Each structure stands twice: as structure tokens, then as C-alpha cells.
Amino acid sequence: MADLRVLRIPDSTNVERIALAAGHKGLTVDWVDVDPDDRRQVRELSGQDLVPVLIAEDGEVITDSPRILARIEAQWPTPPLWPADPGDAALADVFCHRFNEVWKGPPNRIAALLGPVEFDRGRLGDSEARAVVDDTGRLRTWLDRFEERLEGQDFLGGDAFGICDVTAYPFLRYGVQAPTPEDTDPFHRVLHELGGFDTESHPRLTAWVTRVAERPQA
Ligand SMILES: N[C@@H](CCC(=O)N[C@@H](CS)C(=O)NCC(=O)O)C(=O)O
């Protein structure tokens, strides 16, 4: 029997967080593949439509990747995802909270404006076009902050792979890696096309993507 049972859809950034965390801890996952266009199973089990959803051994159903990651850390503390020092652990939580609640805003808003098929800026009104420019600026400025953060350290939280990398990598990696042809999520396209970076523009962040891409995933 696997250590974890998790509902997922293809190309889900938040699901990839669980795969990275489980890989780090050497846990096995029984993945339950859900049709993205038919969420009945997800809804019946968890009362909402989003994945990942963890079904714990005791039958508890947990939604929301940060809560699932906290649960995994509590049950399998070694090797850790959070720093041992309480102050550093609190700072890692602040980073993750900001990533989830603030960083995701601009690319999500741009994806909503540009639409799923064509990034047709021509049909945007003036204020919408300005919003895309402003949010693209935010996305790119924050790439610079990540680049600065990686000076002298291999991972976003310090010298060791941890919760900050698990939280950010599935999103930031699109800055280097193109979405697969099957992946039609406009959010991923925004991250790749407007949030793109390379060894010239962001050498440390690009090397970090390569480093985390080599980590095991369940
Ligand atoms: N806050 C949730 C967000 C979950 C979420 O947005 N999941 C996406 C996949 S990454 C989803 O199920 N989206 C619905 C859809 O694609 O229709 C988490 O971190 O788990």
C-alpha cells in the first residue's frame, strides 16, 4: 500500500508540489487520475473542485497544497522540508504565503484577460492592456528578487532544498520550460511567454530550475 493517496489532474502545478515533497521524503503515492472536465469525484470527496486532494490513512480528506504539505511534514518529519530553526521556519512560511497569495495574482489576472486560445492583445481595451503591462512588470520584477535571493545559496530557503522550492518551482519552471503541447492552461503559457528567463537574464534562477528539476518526484 502506498504512503499517500492523492487525486490529481494532468499538468497541475499544485499537484507537482506534492510529487516533489513526496519524492524528497521517499514516500510512495497512489495517484488517482481525475478527468479535468469531470470533477464529480473530487467534489463528492472534498466538497470543492480543485486538486490536489489527499485522502489520509485515517480517512481524513485534505485539500489545498499548503495544508497537504504541512500534513506530510507532520507525519513524516525526516528528511525535513522546513528549516529546524523556528525563526527560519517562520520566514519560510511567510515566503510561501506570499507566493501563494500575492505572487500568483499577476499571472492569473493576465491569463484571465488574454484568454485560453489566442493571446490577442488587440481586443483588449486601454485599461485592460495597461493592466497586462503592469502585471507583466510585477512578474518580471519578482523574477529579479528570486535571482537576488539565490546569491550564495543553492535553494530559495537557504543551502538545503525545502518548502520554498517545493512551493515555487512548479510555477517558476515555466519561465524556462515550455508547456507541453497537451497543456492548454493559459496560466502556464503566461508564465512561459511573459515570465520567461534564461542564463543571460537570470543565471542563478535558471541554474536553480535545473537543480530542482533533477530532484525525485513521486
Ligand atoms: N489553493 C489550492 C489551489 C488548487 C488549484 O488551483 N488546483 C488547480 C490545478 S493546479 C485546479 O484544480 N484547477 C481547476 C481546473 O483546472 O479546472 C492549492 O494550492 O492546492
Tab-separated table of N, CA, C and O in Angstrom, residues 16 20 155 161 169 173 177 206-217:
chain	number	residue	atom	x	y	z
A	16	GLU	N	2.109	19.070	-8.520
A	16	GLU	CA	3.557	18.833	-8.629
A	16	GLU	C	4.265	19.130	-7.298
A	16	GLU	O	5.289	18.519	-6.972
A	20	LEU	N	6.890	16.556	-5.543
A	20	LEU	CA	8.250	16.940	-5.122
A	20	LEU	C	8.473	16.646	-3.638
A	20	LEU	O	9.534	16.135	-3.247
A	155	PHE	N	19.347	27.147	-2.856
A	155	PHE	CA	17.892	26.979	-2.816
A	155	PHE	C	17.228	28.238	-2.256
A	155	PHE	O	17.879	29.051	-1.594
A	161	PHE	N	17.446	22.087	0.058
A	161	PHE	CA	16.147	22.033	-0.625
A	161	PHE	C	15.040	22.014	0.428
A	161	PHE	O	15.158	21.316	1.441
A	169	TYR	N	8.804	26.157	-7.329
A	169	TYR	CA	9.347	25.535	-8.548
A	169	TYR	C	8.289	25.166	-9.595
A	169	TYR	O	8.482	25.458	-10.787
A	173	ARG	N	9.281	27.217	-12.978
A	173	ARG	CA	9.960	26.413	-14.006
A	173	ARG	C	9.435	26.737	-15.411
A	173	ARG	O	10.163	26.591	-16.399
A	177	GLN	N	10.932	26.295	-19.048
A	177	GLN	CA	10.383	25.137	-19.762
A	177	GLN	C	9.046	25.511	-20.411
A	177	GLN	O	8.153	26.029	-19.732
A	206	THR	N	17.953	30.312	-13.318
A	206	THR	CA	17.958	29.266	-14.345
A	206	THR	C	18.666	28.018	-13.824
A	206	THR	O	18.181	26.890	-14.006
A	207	ALA	N	19.791	28.216	-13.139
A	207	ALA	CA	20.523	27.065	-12.570
A	207	ALA	C	19.686	26.389	-11.488
A	207	ALA	O	19.701	25.162	-11.349
A	208	TRP	N	18.931	27.191	-10.740
A	208	TRP	CA	18.053	26.620	-9.689
A	208	TRP	C	16.972	25.735	-10.326
A	208	TRP	O	16.676	24.648	-9.815
A	209	VAL	N	16.396	26.180	-11.441
A	209	VAL	CA	15.383	25.352	-12.127
A	209	VAL	C	16.006	24.012	-12.508
A	209	VAL	O	15.421	22.945	-12.273
A	210	THR	N	17.203	24.048	-13.060
A	210	THR	CA	17.884	22.799	-13.448
A	210	THR	C	18.119	21.921	-12.221
A	210	THR	O	17.889	20.710	-12.247
A	211	ARG	N	18.537	22.557	-11.122
A	211	ARG	CA	18.843	21.818	-9.884
A	211	ARG	C	17.585	21.137	-9.333
A	211	ARG	O	17.598	19.964	-8.984
A	212	VAL	N	16.490	21.874	-9.292
A	212	VAL	CA	15.263	21.300	-8.710
A	212	VAL	C	14.644	20.290	-9.678
A	212	VAL	O	14.053	19.303	-9.237
A	213	ALA	N	14.832	20.507	-10.987
A	213	ALA	CA	14.295	19.538	-11.972
A	213	ALA	C	14.919	18.171	-11.790
A	213	ALA	O	14.307	17.156	-12.157
A	214	GLU	N	16.121	18.130	-11.235
A	214	GLU	CA	16.797	16.839	-11.036
A	214	GLU	C	16.361	16.128	-9.759
A	214	GLU	O	16.761	14.984	-9.499
A	215	ARG	N	15.554	16.775	-8.952
A	215	ARG	CA	15.085	16.162	-7.690
A	215	ARG	C	14.082	15.056	-8.003
A	215	ARG	O	13.344	15.137	-8.986
A	216	PRO	N	13.997	14.053	-7.124
A	216	PRO	CA	12.996	12.998	-7.368
A	216	PRO	C	11.578	13.529	-7.182
A	216	PRO	O	11.338	14.381	-6.350
A	217	GLN	N	10.685	13.016	-8.012
A	217	GLN	CA	9.253	13.299	-7.842
A	217	GLN	C	8.509	11.971	-7.736
A	217	GLN	O	8.816	11.041	-8.472
